[in-house]
CSV table of N, CA and C in Angstrom, one decimal:
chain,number,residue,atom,x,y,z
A,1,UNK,N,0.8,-1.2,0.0
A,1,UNK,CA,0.0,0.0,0.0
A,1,UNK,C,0.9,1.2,0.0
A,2,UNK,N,0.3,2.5,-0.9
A,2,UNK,CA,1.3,3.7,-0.8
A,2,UNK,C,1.2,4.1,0.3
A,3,UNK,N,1.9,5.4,0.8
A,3,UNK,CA,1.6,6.6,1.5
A,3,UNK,C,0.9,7.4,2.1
A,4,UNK,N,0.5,7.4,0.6
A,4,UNK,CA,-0.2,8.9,0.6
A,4,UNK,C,-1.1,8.5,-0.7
A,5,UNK,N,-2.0,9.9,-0.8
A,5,UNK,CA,-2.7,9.8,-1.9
A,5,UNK,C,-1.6,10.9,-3.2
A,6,UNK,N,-1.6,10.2,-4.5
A,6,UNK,CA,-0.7,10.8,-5.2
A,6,UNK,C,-1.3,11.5,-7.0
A,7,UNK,N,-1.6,12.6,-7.0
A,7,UNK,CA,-2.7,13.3,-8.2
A,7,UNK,C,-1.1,14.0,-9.1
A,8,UNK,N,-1.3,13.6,-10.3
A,8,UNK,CA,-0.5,14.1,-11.5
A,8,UNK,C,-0.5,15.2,-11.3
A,9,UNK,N,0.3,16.2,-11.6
A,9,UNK,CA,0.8,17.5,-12.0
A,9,UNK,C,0.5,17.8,-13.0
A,10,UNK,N,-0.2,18.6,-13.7
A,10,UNK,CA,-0.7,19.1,-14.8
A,10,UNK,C,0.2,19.3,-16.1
A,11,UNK,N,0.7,18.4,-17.1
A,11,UNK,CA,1.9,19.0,-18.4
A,11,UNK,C,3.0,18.3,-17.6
A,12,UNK,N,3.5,18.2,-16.7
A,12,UNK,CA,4.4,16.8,-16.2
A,12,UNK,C,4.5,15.8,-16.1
A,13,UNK,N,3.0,15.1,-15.2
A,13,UNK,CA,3.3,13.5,-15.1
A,13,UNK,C,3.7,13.1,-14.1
A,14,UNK,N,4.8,14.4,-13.2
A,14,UNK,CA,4.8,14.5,-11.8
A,14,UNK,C,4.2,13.9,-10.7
A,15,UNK,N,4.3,13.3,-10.2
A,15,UNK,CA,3.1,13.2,-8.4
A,15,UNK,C,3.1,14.3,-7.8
A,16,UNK,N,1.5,14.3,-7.4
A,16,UNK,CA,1.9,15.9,-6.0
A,16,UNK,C,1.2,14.8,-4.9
A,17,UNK,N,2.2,15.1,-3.6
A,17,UNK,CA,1.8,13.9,-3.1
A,17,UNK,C,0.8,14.8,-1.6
A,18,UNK,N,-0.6,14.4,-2.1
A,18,UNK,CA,-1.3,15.5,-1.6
A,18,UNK,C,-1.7,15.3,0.0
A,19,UNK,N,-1.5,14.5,0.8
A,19,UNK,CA,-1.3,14.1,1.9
A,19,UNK,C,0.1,14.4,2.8
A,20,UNK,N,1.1,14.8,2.0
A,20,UNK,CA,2.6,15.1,2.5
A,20,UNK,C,2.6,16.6,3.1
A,21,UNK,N,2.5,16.6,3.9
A,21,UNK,CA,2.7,18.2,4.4
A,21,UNK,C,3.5,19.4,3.7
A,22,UNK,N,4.2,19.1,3.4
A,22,UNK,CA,5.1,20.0,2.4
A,22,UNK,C,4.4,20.2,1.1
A,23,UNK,N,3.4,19.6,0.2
A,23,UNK,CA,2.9,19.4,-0.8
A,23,UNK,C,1.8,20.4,-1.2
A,24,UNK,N,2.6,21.8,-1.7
A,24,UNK,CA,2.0,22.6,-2.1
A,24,UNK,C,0.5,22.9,-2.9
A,25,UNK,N,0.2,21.8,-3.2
A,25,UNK,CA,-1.2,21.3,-3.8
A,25,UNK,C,-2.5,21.6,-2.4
A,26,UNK,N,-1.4,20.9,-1.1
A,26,UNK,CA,-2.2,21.1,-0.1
A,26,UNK,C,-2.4,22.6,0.9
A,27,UNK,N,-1.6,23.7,-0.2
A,27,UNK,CA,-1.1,25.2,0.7
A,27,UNK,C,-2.5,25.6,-0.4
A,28,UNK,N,-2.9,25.7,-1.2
A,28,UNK,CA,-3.5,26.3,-2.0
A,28,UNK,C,-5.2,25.2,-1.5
A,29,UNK,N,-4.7,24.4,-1.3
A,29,UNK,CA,-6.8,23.7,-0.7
A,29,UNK,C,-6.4,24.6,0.6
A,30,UNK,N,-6.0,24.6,1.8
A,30,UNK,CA,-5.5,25.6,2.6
A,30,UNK,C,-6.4,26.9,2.2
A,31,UNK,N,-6.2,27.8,1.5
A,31,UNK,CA,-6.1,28.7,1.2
A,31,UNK,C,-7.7,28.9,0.6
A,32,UNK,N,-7.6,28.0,-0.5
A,32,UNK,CA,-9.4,28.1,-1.0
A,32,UNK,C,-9.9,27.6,0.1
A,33,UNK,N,-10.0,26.9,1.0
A,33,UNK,CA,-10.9,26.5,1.7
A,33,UNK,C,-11.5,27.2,3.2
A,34,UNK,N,-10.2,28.5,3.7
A,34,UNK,CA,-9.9,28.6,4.6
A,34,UNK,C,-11.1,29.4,4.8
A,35,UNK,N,-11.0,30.0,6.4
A,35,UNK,CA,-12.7,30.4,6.7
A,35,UNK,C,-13.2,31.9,5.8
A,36,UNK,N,-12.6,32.4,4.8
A,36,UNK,CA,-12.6,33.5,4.2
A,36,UNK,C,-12.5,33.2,2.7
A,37,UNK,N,-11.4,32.3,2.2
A,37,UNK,CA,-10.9,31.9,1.3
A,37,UNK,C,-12.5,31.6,0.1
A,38,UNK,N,-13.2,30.8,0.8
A,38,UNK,CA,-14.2,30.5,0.0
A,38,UNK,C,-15.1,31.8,-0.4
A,39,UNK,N,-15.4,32.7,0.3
A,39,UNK,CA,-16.5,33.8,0.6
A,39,UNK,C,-15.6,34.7,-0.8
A,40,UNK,N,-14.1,34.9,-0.6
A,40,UNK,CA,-13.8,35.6,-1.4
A,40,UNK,C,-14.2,35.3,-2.3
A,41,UNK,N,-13.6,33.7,-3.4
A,41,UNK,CA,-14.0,33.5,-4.8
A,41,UNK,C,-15.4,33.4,-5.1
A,42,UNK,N,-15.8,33.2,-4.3
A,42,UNK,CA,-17.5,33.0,-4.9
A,42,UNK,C,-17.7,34.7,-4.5
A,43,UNK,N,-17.2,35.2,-4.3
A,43,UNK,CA,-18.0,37.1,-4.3
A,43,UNK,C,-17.5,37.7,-5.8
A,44,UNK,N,-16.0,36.8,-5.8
A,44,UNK,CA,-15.4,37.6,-7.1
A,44,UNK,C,-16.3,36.5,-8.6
A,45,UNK,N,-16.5,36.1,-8.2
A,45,UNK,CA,-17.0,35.1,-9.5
A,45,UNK,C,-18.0,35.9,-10.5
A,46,UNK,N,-18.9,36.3,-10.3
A,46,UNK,CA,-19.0,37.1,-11.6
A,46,UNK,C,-18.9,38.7,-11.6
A,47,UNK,N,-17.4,39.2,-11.0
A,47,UNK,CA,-17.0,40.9,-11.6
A,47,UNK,C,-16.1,40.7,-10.3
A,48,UNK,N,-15.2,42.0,-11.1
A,48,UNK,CA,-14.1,42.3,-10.4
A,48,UNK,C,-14.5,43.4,-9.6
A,49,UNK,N,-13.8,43.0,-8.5
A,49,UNK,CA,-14.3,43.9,-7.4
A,49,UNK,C,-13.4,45.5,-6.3
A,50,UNK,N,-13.5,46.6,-6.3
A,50,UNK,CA,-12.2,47.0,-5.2
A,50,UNK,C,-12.3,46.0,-4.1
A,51,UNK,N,-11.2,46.5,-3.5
A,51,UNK,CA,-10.9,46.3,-2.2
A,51,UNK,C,-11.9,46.7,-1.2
A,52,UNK,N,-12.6,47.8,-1.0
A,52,UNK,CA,-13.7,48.1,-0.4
A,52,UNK,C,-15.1,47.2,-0.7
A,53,UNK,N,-15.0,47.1,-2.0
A,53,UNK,CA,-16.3,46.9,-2.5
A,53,UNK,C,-16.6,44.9,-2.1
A,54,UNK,N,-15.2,44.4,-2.1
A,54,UNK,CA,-15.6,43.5,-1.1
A,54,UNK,C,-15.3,43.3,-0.3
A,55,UNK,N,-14.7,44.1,0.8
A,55,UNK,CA,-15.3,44.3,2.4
A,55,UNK,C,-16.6,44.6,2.4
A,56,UNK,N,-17.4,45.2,2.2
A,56,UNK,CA,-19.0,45.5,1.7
A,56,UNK,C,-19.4,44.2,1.5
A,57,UNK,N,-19.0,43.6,0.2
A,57,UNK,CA,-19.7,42.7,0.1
A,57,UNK,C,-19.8,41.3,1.0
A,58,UNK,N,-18.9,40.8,1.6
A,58,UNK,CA,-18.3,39.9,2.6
A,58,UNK,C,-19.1,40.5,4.1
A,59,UNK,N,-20.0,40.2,4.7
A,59,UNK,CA,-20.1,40.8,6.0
A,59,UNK,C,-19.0,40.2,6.9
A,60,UNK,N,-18.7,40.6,7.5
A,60,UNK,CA,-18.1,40.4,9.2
A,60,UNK,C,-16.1,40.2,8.9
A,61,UNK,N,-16.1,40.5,7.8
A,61,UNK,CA,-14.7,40.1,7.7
A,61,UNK,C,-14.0,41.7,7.7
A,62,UNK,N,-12.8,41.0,8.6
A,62,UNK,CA,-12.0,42.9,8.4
A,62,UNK,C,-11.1,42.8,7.5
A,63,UNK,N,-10.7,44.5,7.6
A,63,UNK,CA,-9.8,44.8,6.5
A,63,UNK,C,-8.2,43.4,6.3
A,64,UNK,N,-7.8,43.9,7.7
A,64,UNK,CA,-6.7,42.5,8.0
A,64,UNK,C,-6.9,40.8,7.3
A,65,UNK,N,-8.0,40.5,7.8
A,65,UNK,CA,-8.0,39.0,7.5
A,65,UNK,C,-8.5,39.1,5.6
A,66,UNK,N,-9.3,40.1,5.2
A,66,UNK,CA,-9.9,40.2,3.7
A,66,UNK,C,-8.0,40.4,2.9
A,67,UNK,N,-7.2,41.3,3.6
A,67,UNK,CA,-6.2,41.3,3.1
A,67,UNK,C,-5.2,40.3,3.1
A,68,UNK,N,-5.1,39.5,3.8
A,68,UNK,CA,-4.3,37.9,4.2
A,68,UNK,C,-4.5,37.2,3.2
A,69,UNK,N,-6.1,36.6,3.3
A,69,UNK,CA,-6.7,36.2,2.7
A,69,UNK,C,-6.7,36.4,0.8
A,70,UNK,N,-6.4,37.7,0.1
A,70,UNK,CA,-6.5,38.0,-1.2
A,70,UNK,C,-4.7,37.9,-1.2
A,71,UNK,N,-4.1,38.1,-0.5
A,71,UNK,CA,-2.5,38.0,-0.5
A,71,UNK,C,-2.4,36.4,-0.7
A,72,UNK,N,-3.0,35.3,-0.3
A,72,UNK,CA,-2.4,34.4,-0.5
A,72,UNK,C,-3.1,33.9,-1.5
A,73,UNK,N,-4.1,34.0,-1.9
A,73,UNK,CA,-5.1,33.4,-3.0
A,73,UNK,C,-4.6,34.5,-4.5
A,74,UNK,N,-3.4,35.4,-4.3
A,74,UNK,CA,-3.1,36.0,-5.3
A,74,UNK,C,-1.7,35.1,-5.8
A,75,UNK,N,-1.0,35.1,-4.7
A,75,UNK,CA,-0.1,33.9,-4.5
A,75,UNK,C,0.1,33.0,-5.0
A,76,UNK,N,-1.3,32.3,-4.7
A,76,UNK,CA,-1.6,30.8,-5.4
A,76,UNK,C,-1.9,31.1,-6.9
A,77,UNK,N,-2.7,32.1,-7.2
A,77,UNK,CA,-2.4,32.2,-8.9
A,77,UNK,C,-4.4,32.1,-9.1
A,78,UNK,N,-5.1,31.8,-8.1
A,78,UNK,CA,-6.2,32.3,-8.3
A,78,UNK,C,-7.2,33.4,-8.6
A,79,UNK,N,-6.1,34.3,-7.8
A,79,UNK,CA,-6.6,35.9,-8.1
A,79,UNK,C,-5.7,36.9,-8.4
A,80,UNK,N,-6.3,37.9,-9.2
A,80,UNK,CA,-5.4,38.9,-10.2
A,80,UNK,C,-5.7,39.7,-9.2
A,81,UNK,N,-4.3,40.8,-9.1
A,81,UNK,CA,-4.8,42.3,-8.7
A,81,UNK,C,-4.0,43.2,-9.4
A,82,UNK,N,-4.9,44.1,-9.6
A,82,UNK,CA,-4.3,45.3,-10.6
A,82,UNK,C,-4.6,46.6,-9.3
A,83,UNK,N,-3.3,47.7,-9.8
A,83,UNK,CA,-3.2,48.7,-9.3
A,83,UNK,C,-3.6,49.8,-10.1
A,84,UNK,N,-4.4,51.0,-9.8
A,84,UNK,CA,-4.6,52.0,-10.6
A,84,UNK,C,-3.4,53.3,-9.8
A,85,UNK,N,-2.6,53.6,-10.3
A,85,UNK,CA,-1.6,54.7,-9.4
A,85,UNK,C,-2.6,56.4,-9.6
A,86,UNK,N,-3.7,56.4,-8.9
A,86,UNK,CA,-4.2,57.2,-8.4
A,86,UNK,C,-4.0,57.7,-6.2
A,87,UNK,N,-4.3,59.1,-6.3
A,87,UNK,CA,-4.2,58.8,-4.8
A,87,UNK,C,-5.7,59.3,-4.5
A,88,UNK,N,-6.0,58.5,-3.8
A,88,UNK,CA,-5.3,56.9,-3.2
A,88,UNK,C,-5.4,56.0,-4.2
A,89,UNK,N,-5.0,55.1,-4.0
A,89,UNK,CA,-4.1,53.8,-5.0
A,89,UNK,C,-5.6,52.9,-5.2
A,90,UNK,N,-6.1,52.9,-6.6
A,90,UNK,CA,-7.6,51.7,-6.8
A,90,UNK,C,-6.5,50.6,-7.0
A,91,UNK,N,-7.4,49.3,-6.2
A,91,UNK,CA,-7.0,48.1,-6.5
A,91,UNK,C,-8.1,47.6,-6.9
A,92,UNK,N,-7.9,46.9,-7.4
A,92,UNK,CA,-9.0,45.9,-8.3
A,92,UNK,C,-8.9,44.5,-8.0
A,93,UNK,N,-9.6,43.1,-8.1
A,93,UNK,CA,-9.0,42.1,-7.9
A,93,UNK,C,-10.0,41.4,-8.6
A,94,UNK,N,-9.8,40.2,-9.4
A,94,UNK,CA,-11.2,39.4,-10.4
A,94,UNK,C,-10.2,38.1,-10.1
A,95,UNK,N,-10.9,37.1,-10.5
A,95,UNK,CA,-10.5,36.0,-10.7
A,95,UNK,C,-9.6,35.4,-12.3
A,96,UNK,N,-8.6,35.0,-11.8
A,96,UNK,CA,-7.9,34.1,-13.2
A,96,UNK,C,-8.2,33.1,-13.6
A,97,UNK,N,-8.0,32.6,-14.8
A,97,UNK,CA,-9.3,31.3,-15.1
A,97,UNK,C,-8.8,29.8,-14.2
A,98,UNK,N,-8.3,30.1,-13.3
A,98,UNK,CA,-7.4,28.9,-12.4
A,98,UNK,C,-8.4,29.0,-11.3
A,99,UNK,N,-8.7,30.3,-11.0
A,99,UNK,CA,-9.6,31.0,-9.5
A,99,UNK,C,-11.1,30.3,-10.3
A,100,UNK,N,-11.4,30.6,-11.7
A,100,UNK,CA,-12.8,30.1,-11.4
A,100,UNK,C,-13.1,29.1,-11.8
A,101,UNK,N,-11.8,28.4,-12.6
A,101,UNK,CA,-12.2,26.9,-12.6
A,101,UNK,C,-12.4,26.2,-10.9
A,102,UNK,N,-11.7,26.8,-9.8
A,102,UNK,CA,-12.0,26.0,-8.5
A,102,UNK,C,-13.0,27.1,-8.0
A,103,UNK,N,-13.6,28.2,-8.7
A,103,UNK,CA,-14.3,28.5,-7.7
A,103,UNK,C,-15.7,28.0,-8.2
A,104,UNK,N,-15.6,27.6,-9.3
A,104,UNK,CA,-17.3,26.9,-9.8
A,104,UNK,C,-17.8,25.9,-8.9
A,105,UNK,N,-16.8,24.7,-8.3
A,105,UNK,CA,-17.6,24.1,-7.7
A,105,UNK,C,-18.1,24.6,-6.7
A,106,UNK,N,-17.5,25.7,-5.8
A,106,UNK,CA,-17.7,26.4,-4.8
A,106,UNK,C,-19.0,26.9,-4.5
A,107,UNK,N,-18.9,27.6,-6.0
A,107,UNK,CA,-20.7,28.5,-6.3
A,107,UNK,C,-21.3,27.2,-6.4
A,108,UNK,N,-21.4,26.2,-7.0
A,108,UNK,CA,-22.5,25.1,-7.4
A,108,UNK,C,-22.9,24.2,-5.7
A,109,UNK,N,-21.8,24.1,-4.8
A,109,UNK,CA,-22.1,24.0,-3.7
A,109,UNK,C,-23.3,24.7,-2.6
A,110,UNK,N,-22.7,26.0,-3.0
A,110,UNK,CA,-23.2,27.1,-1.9
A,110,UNK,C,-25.0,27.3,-2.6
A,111,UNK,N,-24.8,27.0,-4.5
A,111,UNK,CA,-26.1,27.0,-4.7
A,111,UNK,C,-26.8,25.8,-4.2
A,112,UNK,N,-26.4,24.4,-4.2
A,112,UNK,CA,-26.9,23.5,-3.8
A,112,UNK,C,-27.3,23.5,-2.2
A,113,UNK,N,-26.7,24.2,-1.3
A,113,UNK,CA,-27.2,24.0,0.0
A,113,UNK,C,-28.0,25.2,0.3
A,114,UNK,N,-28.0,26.4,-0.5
A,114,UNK,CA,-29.1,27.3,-0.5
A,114,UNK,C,-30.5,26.6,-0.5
A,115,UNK,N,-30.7,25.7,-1.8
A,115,UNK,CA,-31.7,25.3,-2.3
A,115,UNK,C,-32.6,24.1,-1.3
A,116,UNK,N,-31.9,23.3,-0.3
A,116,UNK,CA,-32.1,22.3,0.3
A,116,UNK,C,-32.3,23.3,1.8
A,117,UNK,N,-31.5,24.5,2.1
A,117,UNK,CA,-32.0,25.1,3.7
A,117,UNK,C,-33.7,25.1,3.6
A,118,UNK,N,-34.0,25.2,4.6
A,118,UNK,CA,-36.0,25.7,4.7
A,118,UNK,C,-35.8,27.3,5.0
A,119,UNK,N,-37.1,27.3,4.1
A,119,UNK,CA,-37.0,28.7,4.3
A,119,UNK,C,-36.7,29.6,5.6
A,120,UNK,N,-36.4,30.7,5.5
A,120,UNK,CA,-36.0,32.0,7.0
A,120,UNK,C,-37.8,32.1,7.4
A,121,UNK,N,-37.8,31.8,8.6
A,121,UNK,CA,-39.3,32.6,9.2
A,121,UNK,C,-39.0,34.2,8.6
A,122,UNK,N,-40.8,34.7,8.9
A,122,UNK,CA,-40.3,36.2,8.5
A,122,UNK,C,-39.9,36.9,9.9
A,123,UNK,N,-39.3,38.1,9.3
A,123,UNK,CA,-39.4,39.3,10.5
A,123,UNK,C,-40.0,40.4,10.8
């Protein structure tokens, strides 16, 4: 019996040995999955958003952790940011097609457990 669980490398043929702690495969599920990580791509999934505009959109998250969070998911190669050199400085951030190829199942998730909650009493 192996190890570990062992998934090809995309154009190599490589093993990423995704159970190995060091296995960068596992820094980037890390990342998409983390308690922010998810909220982000599925907010950015259809338009690119400021920096403000999704602190807005994300409730309860602060500036700190929204900024952690877009620094390592930019890292990983899921999210673009562009700078406008105005003052103050517009940043922008949308998804790369890496970001929405993992963030589809995300949205298809979050729509599937929408659809199965019971409805909110009113208020």
């Amino acid at each position: 019996m192996t190890e570990g669980a062992q998934l090809t490398q995309a154009g190599t043929g490589a093993p990423y040995e995704v159970f190995h702690t060091d296995c960068p495969a596992r820094d980037v599920v890390d990342h998409v999955t983390s308690r922010w990580g998810v909220w982000v791509l599925i907010a950015l999934r259809s338009d690119d958003l400021r920096f403000y505009e999704l602190r807005e959109s994300i409730k309860g998250i602060s500036e700190k952790m929204l900024a952690q969070t877009l620094r390592a998911l930019v890292q990983d190669g899921l999210v673009w940011r562009k700078v406008e050199p105005t003052t103050p400085p517009q940043v922008t951030y949308g998804l790369t097609e890496f970001g929405q190829d993992v963030g589809e199942p995300l949205t298809d998730l979050l729509d599937r457990i929408t659809k199965r909650l019971p409805p909110r009493p009113a208020r």
